[in-house]
Short mmCIF file of C-alpha atoms in Angstrom, two decimals:
data_model
loop_
_atom_site.label_atom_id
_atom_site.label_comp_id
_atom_site.label_asym_id
_atom_site.label_seq_id
_atom_site.Cartn_x
_atom_site.Cartn_y
_atom_site.Cartn_z
CA ARG A 1 43.16 -8.15 -2.03
CA HIS A 2 40.92 -5.26 -3.18
CA LEU A 3 38.41 -7.76 -4.61
CA ILE A 4 37.81 -9.21 -1.20
CA TYR A 5 36.80 -5.79 0.14
CA SER A 6 34.74 -5.11 -2.97
CA ASN A 7 32.85 -8.40 -2.74
CA ARG A 8 32.22 -7.99 0.99
CA ALA A 9 31.05 -4.35 0.33
CA ALA A 10 28.44 -5.98 -2.04
CA CYS A 11 27.42 -8.51 0.54
CA TYR A 12 27.10 -5.86 3.21
CA THR A 13 25.05 -3.76 0.96
CA LYS A 14 22.66 -6.58 0.18
CA MET A 15 22.30 -7.23 3.93
CA PHE A 16 21.72 -3.52 4.45
CA SER A 17 24.85 -3.33 6.66
CA LEU A 18 25.51 -0.16 4.99
CA ASN A 19 28.16 1.45 7.27
CA GLU A 20 30.21 -1.72 6.99
CA ALA A 21 29.77 -1.73 3.17
CA LEU A 22 31.15 1.80 3.19
CA LYS A 23 34.18 0.82 5.17
CA ASP A 24 34.92 -1.97 2.82
CA ALA A 25 34.39 0.04 -0.31
CA ASP A 26 36.77 2.76 1.15
CA LEU A 27 39.44 0.05 1.78
CA CYS A 28 38.92 -1.30 -1.77
CA ILE A 29 39.43 2.22 -3.24
CA GLU A 30 42.42 2.77 -1.03
CA ILE A 31 44.07 -0.38 -2.21
CA ALA A 32 43.07 -0.12 -5.79
CA PRO A 33 42.07 3.53 -6.76
CA ASP A 34 41.66 2.60 -10.37
CA PHE A 35 39.15 -0.20 -9.71
CA VAL A 36 35.68 1.27 -10.80
CA LYS A 37 33.74 -1.30 -8.94
CA GLY A 38 35.17 0.09 -5.69
CA TYR A 39 33.45 3.49 -6.43
CA SER A 40 30.20 1.89 -7.56
CA ARG A 41 30.07 -0.37 -4.29
CA LYS A 42 30.71 2.81 -2.25
CA ALA A 43 27.97 4.74 -4.15
CA ALA A 44 25.49 1.94 -3.78
CA ALA A 45 25.79 2.04 -0.07
CA GLU A 46 25.72 5.90 0.05
CA PHE A 47 22.56 5.76 -2.17
CA PHE A 48 20.69 3.41 0.23
CA LEU A 49 21.68 5.52 3.14
CA LYS A 50 19.89 8.34 1.20
CA ASP A 51 23.16 10.31 0.88
CA TYR A 52 22.52 11.06 -2.74
CA ASP A 53 25.05 13.86 -3.00
CA ASP A 54 27.99 11.74 -1.88
CA ALA A 55 26.66 8.80 -3.90
CA LEU A 56 26.49 10.96 -6.95
CA ALA A 57 30.17 12.03 -6.36
CA SER A 58 31.33 8.45 -5.87
CA TYR A 59 29.53 7.40 -9.28
CA GLN A 60 31.26 10.28 -10.97
CA ASN A 61 34.64 9.25 -9.52
CA GLY A 62 33.96 5.86 -11.13
CA LEU A 63 33.05 7.50 -14.46
CA ASP A 64 36.39 9.49 -14.13
CA ILE A 65 38.10 6.01 -14.49
CA ASP A 66 35.79 4.57 -17.07
CA VAL A 67 33.42 6.82 -18.92
CA SER A 68 31.45 3.93 -20.34
CA ASN A 69 30.68 2.14 -17.07
CA GLU A 70 26.89 1.46 -17.20
CA GLU A 71 26.51 0.85 -13.46
CA CYS A 72 28.01 4.34 -12.79
CA LYS A 73 26.15 5.90 -15.45
CA ASN A 74 22.76 4.52 -14.20
CA GLY A 75 23.76 5.41 -10.60
CA VAL A 76 24.24 9.06 -11.69
CA ARG A 77 20.85 9.14 -13.18
CA ARG A 78 19.20 7.58 -10.19
CA CYS A 79 20.96 10.10 -7.83
CA VAL A 80 20.00 13.02 -9.89
CA GLU A 81 16.37 11.75 -9.98
CA HIS A 82 16.25 11.52 -6.16
CA ILE A 83 17.88 14.92 -5.70
CA ASN A 84 15.34 16.42 -8.15
CA LYS A 85 12.44 14.61 -6.37
CA ALA A 86 13.62 16.13 -3.12
CA ASN A 87 13.80 19.57 -4.57
CA ARG A 88 10.18 19.25 -6.04
CA GLY A 89 8.89 18.08 -2.70
CA GLU A 90 8.17 14.63 -3.86
CA LEU A 91 9.89 12.69 -1.18
CA SER A 92 8.37 12.01 2.16
CA GLU A 93 9.05 14.19 5.20
CA GLU A 94 10.77 11.25 6.73
CA GLU A 95 13.12 10.90 3.71
CA ILE A 96 13.91 14.56 3.66
CA CYS A 97 14.68 14.61 7.36
CA SER A 98 16.91 11.59 7.05
CA MET A 99 18.85 13.26 4.27
CA GLN A 100 19.17 16.52 6.21
CA GLU A 101 20.23 14.65 9.35
CA ARG A 102 22.97 12.83 7.56
CA ALA A 103 24.12 15.99 5.72
CA MET A 104 24.16 18.12 8.98
CA ALA A 105 26.64 15.46 10.45
CA LYS A 106 29.14 16.19 7.73
CA PRO A 107 31.95 18.64 8.58
CA GLU A 108 31.78 20.09 5.00
CA VAL A 109 28.22 20.98 5.43
CA GLN A 110 28.86 22.34 8.91
CA ASN A 111 31.68 24.56 7.56
CA ILE A 112 29.45 25.84 4.72
CA LEU A 113 26.70 26.72 7.15
CA SER A 114 28.96 28.44 9.74
CA ASP A 115 30.93 30.40 7.09
CA PRO A 116 29.97 34.16 7.45
CA GLU A 117 30.16 34.77 3.79
CA MET A 118 27.81 31.89 3.00
CA ARG A 119 25.44 32.88 5.81
CA GLN A 120 25.09 36.38 4.03
CA VAL A 121 24.46 34.56 0.68
CA LEU A 122 21.74 32.44 2.23
CA ASP A 123 20.25 35.43 3.96
CA ASP A 124 20.12 37.30 0.75
CA MET A 125 18.44 34.26 -0.99
CA GLN A 126 15.97 33.87 1.77
CA GLN A 127 15.08 37.65 1.50
CA GLU A 128 14.48 36.96 -2.26
CA ASP A 129 17.12 39.50 -3.06
CA LEU A 130 17.49 38.19 -6.70
CA LYS A 131 20.11 40.58 -7.83
CA ALA A 132 22.40 39.71 -4.87
CA ALA A 133 21.65 36.02 -5.33
CA GLN A 134 22.57 36.20 -9.05
CA THR A 135 25.89 38.00 -8.11
CA HIS A 136 26.67 35.35 -5.49
CA MET A 137 25.95 32.48 -7.93
CA GLN A 138 28.56 33.84 -10.38
CA ASP A 139 31.27 32.80 -7.89
CA PRO A 140 32.00 29.17 -8.65
CA GLY A 141 32.96 28.45 -5.05
CA VAL A 142 29.72 29.83 -3.67
CA ALA A 143 27.80 28.02 -6.51
CA ALA A 144 29.41 24.68 -5.54
CA LYS A 145 28.51 25.25 -1.90
CA ILE A 146 24.94 26.16 -2.70
CA GLN A 147 24.74 23.08 -4.91
CA LYS A 148 26.03 20.78 -2.02
CA LEU A 149 23.21 22.29 0.25
CA VAL A 150 20.62 21.74 -2.53
CA ASN A 151 21.86 18.06 -3.16
CA SER A 152 21.64 17.39 0.66
CA SER A 153 18.11 18.90 1.00
CA ILE A 154 19.37 21.47 3.50
CA ILE A 155 17.89 24.14 1.18
CA GLN A 156 15.27 23.60 -1.41
CA VAL A 157 14.81 25.46 -4.64
CA ARG A 158 11.45 25.55 -6.13
#
């Protein structure tokens, strides 16, 4: 049964019906959580939606199941390339806005941005208080949240 959802997710992706592709990939993963292709199908749809951070996580979930999966390894590389391009300012303004808009709709990003501790961290970084920023980044939780914002192009590091 999971193969039906996996194959249909691939078809939806090719037709650029990406939200439908995501739904079917999620159903595939729910039915067969050890089926690597479910994760790569999900990641492909996320990638084409320019949701590189989630695509990266989905590809990495696939690699957790099969470390030698070439599709997932190549997907990770493509996601990192696009995240790096965004950070270097090499994507169009339209692409950046699309990434930011999608990210801002996610509860996880909203929670990060509304967290008073994270607001202080971001204020310190914006004020270029390097000592405070370094201290904050030593906290793995804060570092992960900053990385989420960077990967989503909410903040840019240059």
